[in-house]
PDB file of C-alpha atoms in Angstrom:
ATOM      1  CA  MET R  28     146.563 156.315  44.158  1.00 80.00           C
ATOM      2  CA  THR R  29     145.692 159.203  46.459  1.00 83.00           C
ATOM      3  CA  ASN R  30     145.498 159.063  50.226  1.00 79.00           C
ATOM      4  CA  GLU R  31     141.721 159.584  50.037  1.00 77.00           C
ATOM      5  CA  ASP R  32     141.546 156.409  47.941  1.00 82.00           C
ATOM      6  CA  HIS R  33     143.596 154.528  50.533  1.00 83.00           C
ATOM      7  CA  ASN R  34     141.211 155.758  53.225  1.00 83.00           C
ATOM      8  CA  LYS R  35     138.221 154.515  51.217  1.00 87.00           C
ATOM      9  CA  TYR R  36     139.815 151.135  50.436  1.00 90.00           C
ATOM     10  CA  ILE R  37     140.705 150.587  54.079  1.00 89.00           C
ATOM     11  CA  ALA R  38     137.041 151.169  54.937  1.00 90.00           C
ATOM     12  CA  PHE R  39     136.016 148.621  52.298  1.00 92.00           C
ATOM     13  CA  SER R  40     138.548 146.117  53.628  1.00 90.00           C
ATOM     14  CA  PHE R  41     137.079 146.488  57.120  1.00 90.00           C
ATOM     15  CA  ILE R  42     133.584 145.986  55.707  1.00 92.00           C
ATOM     16  CA  GLY R  43     134.843 142.864  53.932  1.00 91.00           C
ATOM     17  CA  HIS R  44     136.368 141.579  57.149  1.00 90.00           C
ATOM     18  CA  GLY R  45     133.157 142.215  59.114  1.00 91.00           C
ATOM     19  CA  VAL R  46     131.021 140.464  56.509  1.00 92.00           C
ATOM     20  CA  PHE R  47     133.475 137.543  56.458  1.00 89.00           C
ATOM     21  CA  GLN R  48     133.216 137.233  60.249  1.00 88.00           C
ATOM     22  CA  LEU R  49     129.411 137.230  60.131  1.00 88.00           C
ATOM     23  CA  LEU R  50     129.393 134.684  57.301  1.00 89.00           C
ATOM     24  CA  MET R  51     131.615 132.391  59.349  1.00 85.00           C
ATOM     25  CA  GLY R  52     129.187 132.779  62.250  1.00 83.00           C
ATOM     26  CA  GLY R  53     126.321 131.816  59.931  1.00 85.00           C
ATOM     27  CA  PHE R  54     128.338 128.856  58.661  1.00 86.00           C
ATOM     28  CA  ILE R  55     128.786 127.644  62.236  1.00 80.00           C
ATOM     29  CA  GLY R  56     125.015 127.963  62.721  1.00 78.00           C
ATOM     30  CA  LEU R  57     124.357 125.956  59.583  1.00 83.00           C
ATOM     31  CA  MET R  58     126.732 123.227  60.725  1.00 81.00           C
ATOM     32  CA  VAL R  59     125.086 123.062  64.152  1.00 75.00           C
ATOM     33  CA  THR R  60     121.633 122.818  62.563  1.00 77.00           C
ATOM     34  CA  LEU R  61     122.718 120.068  60.190  1.00 79.00           C
ATOM     35  CA  MET R  62     124.419 118.206  62.998  1.00 76.00           C
ATOM     36  CA  ILE R  63     121.233 118.252  65.066  1.00 73.00           C
ATOM     37  CA  GLN R  64     118.939 117.197  62.227  1.00 73.00           C
ATOM     38  CA  PHE R  65     121.007 114.367  60.785  1.00 73.00           C
ATOM     39  CA  ASP R  66     122.458 112.897  63.960  1.00 67.00           C
ATOM     40  CA  ASP R  67     120.601 109.714  64.796  1.00 67.00           C
ATOM     41  CA  ARG R  68     122.756 108.482  67.663  1.00 66.00           C
ATOM     42  CA  GLY R  69     120.973 107.625  70.879  1.00 61.00           C
ATOM     43  CA  ALA R  70     122.286 109.632  73.814  1.00 59.00           C
ATOM     44  CA  GLN R  71     123.025 113.221  72.912  1.00 67.00           C
ATOM     45  CA  PRO R  72     122.518 116.620  74.510  1.00 69.00           C
ATOM     46  CA  PRO R  73     119.188 118.320  73.823  1.00 73.00           C
ATOM     47  CA  PRO R  74     119.000 120.603  70.758  1.00 71.00           C
ATOM     48  CA  ALA R  75     118.580 123.635  72.996  1.00 79.00           C
ATOM     49  CA  PHE R  76     122.172 123.129  74.179  1.00 79.00           C
ATOM     50  CA  PHE R  77     123.458 123.326  70.618  1.00 74.00           C
ATOM     51  CA  TYR R  78     121.377 126.394  69.833  1.00 77.00           C
ATOM     52  CA  ALA R  79     122.660 128.118  72.968  1.00 84.00           C
ATOM     53  CA  PHE R  80     126.203 127.175  71.965  1.00 80.00           C
ATOM     54  CA  PHE R  81     125.610 128.561  68.468  1.00 81.00           C
ATOM     55  CA  GLY R  82     124.184 131.769  69.907  1.00 83.00           C
ATOM     56  CA  MET R  83     127.271 132.235  72.039  1.00 85.00           C
ATOM     57  CA  MET R  84     129.592 131.565  69.091  1.00 82.00           C
ATOM     58  CA  PHE R  85     127.681 133.970  66.838  1.00 83.00           C
ATOM     59  CA  PHE R  86     127.820 136.635  69.559  1.00 87.00           C
ATOM     60  CA  ILE R  87     131.596 136.234  69.781  1.00 85.00           C
ATOM     61  CA  GLN R  88     131.896 136.468  65.985  1.00 84.00           C
ATOM     62  CA  ALA R  89     129.739 139.611  66.004  1.00 86.00           C
ATOM     63  CA  MET R  90     131.901 141.176  68.724  1.00 87.00           C
ATOM     64  CA  PHE R  91     134.962 140.683  66.535  1.00 84.00           C
ATOM     65  CA  ALA R  92     133.110 142.133  63.531  1.00 88.00           C
ATOM     66  CA  ALA R  93     131.683 145.190  65.308  1.00 92.00           C
ATOM     67  CA  PRO R  94     134.952 147.203  65.556  1.00 91.00           C
ATOM     68  CA  ALA R  95     135.532 146.662  61.845  1.00 91.00           C
ATOM     69  CA  PHE R  96     132.109 148.094  60.994  1.00 94.00           C
ATOM     70  CA  VAL R  97     132.613 151.033  63.386  1.00 93.00           C
ATOM     71  CA  ALA R  98     136.017 151.798  61.837  1.00 92.00           C
ATOM     72  CA  ALA R  99     134.577 151.523  58.318  1.00 93.00           C
ATOM     73  CA  TYR R 100     131.820 153.986  59.215  1.00 94.00           C
ATOM     74  CA  ALA R 101     134.336 156.416  60.716  1.00 91.00           C
ATOM     75  CA  LEU R 102     136.595 156.161  57.677  1.00 89.00           C
ATOM     76  CA  LEU R 103     133.825 156.679  55.145  1.00 89.00           C
ATOM     77  CA  LYS R 104     132.387 159.658  57.049  1.00 88.00           C
ATOM     78  CA  ARG R 105     135.905 161.015  57.837  1.00 83.00           C
ATOM     79  CA  LYS R 106     135.251 161.285  61.545  1.00 86.00           C
ATOM     80  CA  PRO R 107     138.072 162.721  63.692  1.00 84.00           C
ATOM     81  CA  TRP R 108     138.287 159.478  65.666  1.00 87.00           C
ATOM     82  CA  ALA R 109     138.671 157.301  62.557  1.00 84.00           C
ATOM     83  CA  ARG R 110     142.405 156.754  63.091  1.00 84.00           C
ATOM     84  CA  VAL R 111     141.942 155.412  66.622  1.00 87.00           C
ATOM     85  CA  ALA R 112     139.010 153.233  65.579  1.00 89.00           C
ATOM     86  CA  SER R 113     140.997 151.833  62.655  1.00 89.00           C
ATOM     87  CA  ILE R 114     144.004 150.951  64.785  1.00 90.00           C
ATOM     88  CA  VAL R 115     141.772 149.198  67.333  1.00 91.00           C
ATOM     89  CA  ALA R 116     139.908 147.354  64.572  1.00 91.00           C
ATOM     90  CA  ALA R 117     143.214 146.405  62.950  1.00 91.00           C
ATOM     91  CA  ALA R 118     144.514 144.945  66.202  1.00 90.00           C
ATOM     92  CA  LEU R 119     141.385 142.814  66.598  1.00 89.00           C
ATOM     93  CA  SER R 120     141.114 141.805  62.960  1.00 88.00           C
ATOM     94  CA  ALA R 121     144.754 140.769  62.641  1.00 86.00           C
ATOM     95  CA  MET R 122     143.889 137.396  64.187  1.00 85.00           C
ATOM     96  CA  SER R 123     141.433 136.510  61.442  1.00 81.00           C
ATOM     97  CA  MET R 124     143.262 135.067  58.441  1.00 83.00           C
ATOM     98  CA  PRO R 125     143.248 136.006  55.530  1.00 82.00           C
ATOM     99  CA  VAL R 126     140.806 138.922  55.169  1.00 82.00           C
ATOM    100  CA  GLY R 127     141.278 140.384  58.636  1.00 83.00           C
ATOM    101  CA  THR R 128     145.052 140.176  58.459  1.00 88.00           C
ATOM    102  CA  ALA R 129     145.087 141.959  55.108  1.00 87.00           C
ATOM    103  CA  ALA R 130     142.811 144.700  56.446  1.00 86.00           C
ATOM    104  CA  ALA R 131     145.002 145.059  59.538  1.00 90.00           C
ATOM    105  CA  VAL R 132     148.249 145.342  57.601  1.00 90.00           C
ATOM    106  CA  TYR R 133     146.775 147.864  55.164  1.00 87.00           C
ATOM    107  CA  SER R 134     145.254 149.949  57.950  1.00 89.00           C
ATOM    108  CA  LEU R 135     148.396 149.949  60.093  1.00 88.00           C
ATOM    109  CA  TRP R 136     150.554 150.847  57.091  1.00 87.00           C
ATOM    110  CA  PHE R 137     148.351 153.855  56.374  1.00 84.00           C
ATOM    111  CA  PHE R 138     147.690 155.100  59.902  1.00 83.00           C
ATOM    112  CA  CYS R 139     151.128 154.505  61.414  1.00 84.00           C
ATOM    113  CA  GLY R 140     152.815 156.441  58.616  1.00 78.00           C
ATOM    114  CA  ASP R 141     152.331 160.017  57.506  1.00 77.00           C
ATOM    115  CA  GLN R 142     149.797 159.350  54.733  1.00 74.00           C
ATOM    116  CA  TRP R 143     146.742 159.836  56.955  1.00 76.00           C
ATOM    117  CA  LYS R 144     147.671 163.447  57.758  1.00 77.00           C
ATOM    118  CA  SER R 145     146.573 164.683  54.344  1.00 71.00           C
ATOM    119  CA  VAL R 146     143.127 163.084  54.768  1.00 72.00           C
ATOM    120  CA  TYR R 147     142.638 164.266  58.378  1.00 73.00           C
ATOM    121  CA  PRO R 148     144.557 167.591  58.542  1.00 67.00           C
ATOM    122  CA  ASP R 149     142.712 169.017  61.575  1.00 70.00           C
ATOM    123  CA  VAL R 150     143.421 165.888  63.636  1.00 66.00           C
ATOM    124  CA  ALA R 151     147.059 165.919  62.545  1.00 62.00           C
ATOM    125  CA  ALA R 152     147.375 169.610  63.498  1.00 66.00           C
ATOM    126  CA  LYS R 153     146.195 168.852  67.041  1.00 69.00           C
ATOM    127  CA  GLY R 154     148.935 166.244  67.384  1.00 56.00           C
ATOM    128  CA  ARG R 155     151.661 168.780  66.576  1.00 53.00           C
ATOM    129  CA  GLU R 156     151.154 170.731  69.776  1.00 52.00           C
ATOM    130  CA  GLU R 157     154.325 170.796  71.783  1.00 50.00           C
ATOM    131  CA  PHE R 158     154.548 169.116  75.169  1.00 48.00           C
ATOM    132  CA  PRO R 159     154.786 171.527  78.096  1.00 51.00           C
ATOM    133  CA  LYS R 160     158.309 172.296  79.303  1.00 53.00           C
ATOM    134  CA  LEU R 161     159.418 171.882  82.892  1.00 51.00           C
ATOM    135  CA  SER R 162     159.487 175.320  84.470  1.00 56.00           C
ATOM    136  CA  HIS R 163     161.812 174.677  87.403  1.00 55.00           C
ATOM    137  CA  PRO R 164     165.306 173.341  86.682  1.00 55.00           C
ATOM    138  CA  GLU R 165     165.244 170.974  89.660  1.00 57.00           C
ATOM    139  CA  SER R 166     161.881 169.491  88.765  1.00 56.00           C
ATOM    140  CA  GLY R 167     163.386 167.424  85.975  1.00 56.00           C
ATOM    141  CA  TRP R 168     166.119 164.804  85.909  1.00 57.00           C
ATOM    142  CA  GLU R 169     168.411 166.856  88.157  1.00 57.00           C
ATOM    143  CA  ALA R 170     166.044 166.367  91.087  1.00 54.00           C
ATOM    144  CA  PHE R 171     166.387 162.590  90.779  1.00 55.00           C
ATOM    145  CA  THR R 172     170.171 162.528  90.422  1.00 55.00           C
ATOM    146  CA  LYS R 173     171.022 164.579  93.514  1.00 56.00           C
ATOM    147  CA  ASP R 174     171.894 162.735  96.649  1.00 54.00           C
ATOM    148  CA  GLU R 175     170.218 163.524  99.970  1.00 52.00           C
ATOM    149  CA  GLU R 176     172.783 166.108 101.051  1.00 52.00           C
ATOM    150  CA  GLY R 177     172.229 168.338  97.996  1.00 53.00           C
ATOM    151  CA  ALA R 178     175.652 167.719  96.430  1.00 51.00           C
TER     152      ALA R 178
END
């Protein structure tokens, strides 16, 4: 399997995770609706409370799904910021068992190794730039190890 295939499959795994999150949000909405319709107990909160609660829960689910969709878009379009978006999405999706955890492990395996450099060579070339050297010899560690009298 080529690294381009890994890149594509990671995007599909993030799409799968995002869809799974939204389906779970819809499932919560269905459960809230059924609970309101078939609950015949006397004293209960008004249905508007449950709908507001469902709206908040669906919003939270959508916020966890959004980074996965953004990372999938970046991976499929090979954007230069796809690596960063995938690592962020992996960190957020790792909490969602089993689909999110699988997507996170796959993404981190690919983007924390050297495989991604063949898919994004221009981004990898920018990372090879050397850090600037200290120009003055006393501006480095030596300046911190001297005592106050200069000895």
